[in-house]
mmCIF file of C-alpha atoms in Angstrom:
data_model
loop_
_atom_site.group_PDB
_atom_site.id
_atom_site.type_symbol
_atom_site.label_atom_id
_atom_site.label_comp_id
_atom_site.label_asym_id
_atom_site.label_seq_id
_atom_site.Cartn_x
_atom_site.Cartn_y
_atom_site.Cartn_z
ATOM 1 C CA MET A 731 58.821 106.047 70.704
ATOM 2 C CA ILE A 732 59.684 106.677 74.343
ATOM 3 C CA CYS A 733 57.922 109.601 76.007
ATOM 4 C CA TRP A 734 58.518 110.963 79.495
ATOM 5 C CA ASN A 735 56.916 113.384 81.865
ATOM 6 C CA TYR A 736 59.008 115.096 84.542
ATOM 7 C CA PHE A 737 57.406 115.926 87.874
ATOM 8 C CA SER A 738 58.259 116.562 91.521
ATOM 9 C CA VAL A 739 56.673 115.110 94.630
ATOM 10 C CA LYS A 740 56.979 115.894 98.325
ATOM 11 C CA CYS A 741 58.589 113.301 100.569
ATOM 12 C CA ASN A 742 58.421 113.077 104.343
ATOM 13 C CA SER A 743 61.184 110.596 105.052
ATOM 14 C CA PRO A 744 63.368 110.532 108.172
ATOM 15 C CA ILE A 745 66.335 111.276 105.925
ATOM 16 C CA ARG A 746 64.783 114.176 104.009
ATOM 17 C CA SER A 747 62.100 115.972 105.912
ATOM 18 C CA ALA A 748 59.598 117.448 103.428
ATOM 19 C CA ALA A 749 62.126 117.166 100.610
ATOM 20 C CA THR A 750 61.122 117.453 96.987
ATOM 21 C CA ILE A 751 61.959 114.371 94.963
ATOM 22 C CA SER A 752 62.311 114.640 91.208
ATOM 23 C CA CYS A 753 60.730 111.827 89.242
ATOM 24 C CA ARG A 754 60.312 110.934 85.618
ATOM 25 C CA LEU A 755 57.461 108.900 84.275
ATOM 26 C CA TRP A 756 58.577 107.062 81.134
ATOM 27 C CA TYR A 757 56.281 105.395 78.641
ATOM 28 C CA ASN A 758 57.546 103.149 75.852
ATOM 29 C CA GLU A 759 54.828 103.395 73.227
ATOM 30 C CA GLY A 760 56.066 100.498 71.107
ATOM 31 C CA HIS A 761 56.116 98.013 73.968
ATOM 32 C CA ASN A 762 53.401 99.518 76.212
ATOM 33 C CA ASN A 763 55.763 99.709 79.171
ATOM 34 C CA LEU A 764 55.564 102.284 81.941
ATOM 35 C CA TRP A 765 58.403 103.149 84.322
ATOM 36 C CA LEU A 766 58.475 105.453 87.322
ATOM 37 C CA VAL A 767 62.068 106.555 87.834
ATOM 38 C CA GLU A 768 62.869 108.227 91.147
ATOM 39 C CA GLN A 769 66.152 109.527 92.522
ATOM 40 C CA LEU A 770 66.352 109.210 96.316
ATOM 41 C CA ASP A 771 69.562 109.611 98.323
ATOM 42 C CA ASP A 772 71.864 108.519 95.501
ATOM 43 C CA LYS A 773 69.742 105.437 94.819
ATOM 44 C CA LEU A 774 67.799 105.086 91.606
ATOM 45 C CA ILE A 775 64.392 103.483 92.142
ATOM 46 C CA ILE A 776 62.592 102.139 89.090
ATOM 47 C CA GLU A 777 59.047 100.773 89.177
ATOM 48 C CA THR A 778 57.676 99.236 86.005
ATOM 49 C CA CYS A 779 54.316 98.287 84.605
ATOM 50 C CA ASP A 780 54.005 96.244 81.445
ATOM 51 C CA ASP A 781 50.662 96.572 79.642
ATOM 52 C CA SER A 782 51.101 93.064 78.273
ATOM 53 C CA CYS A 783 51.192 91.439 81.735
ATOM 54 C CA SER A 784 49.223 88.240 82.057
ATOM 55 C CA GLY A 785 48.730 88.351 85.817
ATOM 56 C CA THR A 786 45.005 89.017 85.631
ATOM 57 C CA GLN A 787 42.019 87.770 83.706
ATOM 58 C CA MET A 788 40.013 90.931 84.455
ATOM 59 C CA ASP A 789 37.691 92.252 81.795
ATOM 60 C CA PHE A 790 38.793 95.890 81.788
ATOM 61 C CA LYS A 791 35.761 96.994 79.773
ATOM 62 C CA VAL A 792 33.498 96.091 82.710
ATOM 63 C CA VAL A 793 35.692 98.049 85.115
ATOM 64 C CA LYS A 794 35.820 101.015 82.745
ATOM 65 C CA GLU A 795 32.036 101.006 82.264
ATOM 66 C CA ASN A 796 31.495 101.027 86.035
ATOM 67 C CA LEU A 797 33.941 103.828 86.813
ATOM 68 C CA VAL A 798 32.507 106.799 88.649
ATOM 69 C CA ASP A 799 31.619 109.611 86.231
ATOM 70 C CA GLU A 800 33.566 112.879 86.123
ATOM 71 C CA SER A 801 30.961 114.890 88.019
ATOM 72 C CA ALA A 802 30.768 112.386 90.879
ATOM 73 C CA ALA A 803 34.572 112.050 90.966
ATOM 74 C CA ASN A 804 34.906 115.828 91.315
ATOM 75 C CA ALA A 805 32.264 115.942 94.063
ATOM 76 C CA MET A 806 34.016 113.116 95.934
ATOM 77 C CA ALA A 807 37.383 114.853 95.590
ATOM 78 C CA ASP A 808 35.847 118.062 96.974
ATOM 79 C CA LEU A 809 34.483 116.145 99.961
ATOM 80 C CA PHE A 810 37.863 114.537 100.660
ATOM 81 C CA LYS A 811 39.587 117.919 100.326
ATOM 82 C CA THR A 812 37.133 119.297 102.863
ATOM 83 C CA LEU A 813 37.885 116.443 105.238
ATOM 84 C CA GLY A 814 41.599 117.085 104.697
ATOM 85 C CA ASP A 815 41.593 119.992 107.150
ATOM 86 C CA PRO A 816 42.394 119.032 110.789
ATOM 87 C CA THR A 817 40.089 121.701 112.238
ATOM 88 C CA ARG A 818 37.153 120.446 110.196
ATOM 89 C CA VAL A 819 37.944 116.866 111.198
ATOM 90 C CA LYS A 820 37.828 117.891 114.872
ATOM 91 C CA ILE A 821 34.539 119.726 114.358
ATOM 92 C CA ILE A 822 33.027 116.710 112.601
ATOM 93 C CA HIS A 823 34.242 114.411 115.363
ATOM 94 C CA ALA A 824 32.768 116.668 118.060
ATOM 95 C CA LEU A 825 29.454 116.921 116.205
ATOM 96 C CA SER A 826 29.351 113.156 115.701
ATOM 97 C CA GLN A 827 29.144 112.862 119.484
ATOM 98 C CA SER A 828 26.641 115.612 120.218
ATOM 99 C CA GLU A 829 24.740 118.559 118.806
ATOM 100 C CA LEU A 830 26.705 121.675 119.814
ATOM 101 C CA CYS A 831 26.496 125.457 119.518
ATOM 102 C CA VAL A 832 29.447 127.613 118.413
ATOM 103 C CA HIS A 833 30.305 128.496 122.022
ATOM 104 C CA ASP A 834 30.436 124.798 122.963
ATOM 105 C CA LEU A 835 32.735 124.090 120.013
ATOM 106 C CA THR A 836 35.069 126.939 120.988
ATOM 107 C CA GLN A 837 35.394 125.373 124.445
ATOM 108 C CA VAL A 838 35.877 121.825 123.148
ATOM 109 C CA LEU A 839 38.410 122.765 120.459
ATOM 110 C CA ASP A 840 40.148 125.653 122.247
ATOM 111 C CA MET A 841 39.624 127.947 119.268
ATOM 112 C CA GLY A 842 38.130 131.348 118.634
ATOM 113 C CA GLN A 843 34.506 131.874 117.703
ATOM 114 C CA SER A 844 35.402 133.439 114.358
ATOM 115 C CA ALA A 845 37.490 130.445 113.255
ATOM 116 C CA ILE A 846 34.816 127.965 114.336
ATOM 117 C CA SER A 847 32.036 129.961 112.642
ATOM 118 C CA HIS A 848 34.040 130.158 109.421
ATOM 119 C CA GLN A 849 34.573 126.392 109.337
ATOM 120 C CA LEU A 850 30.938 125.677 110.221
ATOM 121 C CA ARG A 851 29.750 127.918 107.387
ATOM 122 C CA PHE A 852 32.086 126.077 105.010
ATOM 123 C CA LEU A 853 30.832 122.669 106.213
ATOM 124 C CA ARG A 854 27.198 123.819 106.055
ATOM 125 C CA ASN A 855 27.586 125.001 102.453
ATOM 126 C CA LEU A 856 28.779 121.501 101.533
ATOM 127 C CA ARG A 857 25.833 119.919 103.407
ATOM 128 C CA ILE A 858 28.129 118.188 105.881
ATOM 129 C CA VAL A 859 26.597 119.928 108.892
ATOM 130 C CA LYS A 860 23.170 121.425 109.473
ATOM 131 C CA ARG A 861 21.940 123.984 111.963
ATOM 132 C CA ARG A 862 18.923 124.332 114.193
ATOM 133 C CA LYS A 863 17.992 127.634 115.796
ATOM 134 C CA VAL A 864 16.465 127.783 119.286
ATOM 135 C CA GLY A 865 15.838 131.396 120.263
ATOM 136 C CA LYS A 866 19.142 133.171 119.663
ATOM 137 C CA THR A 867 21.240 130.011 119.915
ATOM 138 C CA VAL A 868 22.180 128.016 116.826
ATOM 139 C CA PHE A 869 22.941 124.331 117.314
ATOM 140 C CA TYR A 870 24.989 122.373 114.798
ATOM 141 C CA SER A 871 24.920 118.663 114.032
ATOM 142 C CA LEU A 872 26.007 116.401 111.208
ATOM 143 C CA ASP A 873 23.670 116.616 108.234
ATOM 144 C CA ASP A 874 23.306 112.836 108.002
ATOM 145 C CA ASP A 875 25.016 109.677 109.135
ATOM 146 C CA HIS A 876 27.028 109.283 105.911
ATOM 147 C CA VAL A 877 29.679 111.745 107.075
ATOM 148 C CA GLU A 878 29.851 110.018 110.448
ATOM 149 C CA GLN A 879 30.282 106.660 108.694
ATOM 150 C CA ILE A 880 33.122 108.051 106.556
ATOM 151 C CA PHE A 881 34.739 109.353 109.735
ATOM 152 C CA ILE A 882 34.335 106.037 111.580
ATOM 153 C CA GLN A 883 35.638 104.037 108.613
ATOM 154 C CA THR A 884 38.670 106.319 108.330
ATOM 155 C CA LEU A 885 39.481 105.898 112.024
ATOM 156 C CA GLN A 886 39.134 102.126 111.717
ATOM 157 C CA HIS A 887 41.409 102.160 108.687
ATOM 158 C CA LEU A 888 44.067 104.173 110.528
ATOM 159 C CA ARG A 889 43.918 101.903 113.579
ATOM 160 C CA HIS A 890 44.092 98.726 111.489
ATOM 161 C CA ASP A 891 47.388 96.893 111.847
#
């Protein structure tokens, strides 16, 4: 029995800026084959995966047993969603260099105090940044070096040729 699932994805190609591409994911149950069929500019692109491939000697049970659990996967996805906002990325980068107050961040990022405060509250609730109060001034810094390491690794990945 051949089953298929129809879905759409966004594409940012020079030909179609932010176009929606329609795709079908086909699965041949009898032969354990998987095809991704994509229509792009009058060309049909088909990618296949055959479950019976012999290209690896991997013991899949070991991989499956060591997969991250659902709770951790959700927490990781939430963290990556949080880091998916350019304003938050800029705040994290600024705070990785120095402890700053809201006023300092508004000057560095050329943004309003309300927008900065909103993002800082969001980042604080996720334990990405922490605050320290001195008199009436609140200073913000990264909660720990893990976030800074994620940031550094991401930059290195993007700069890698």
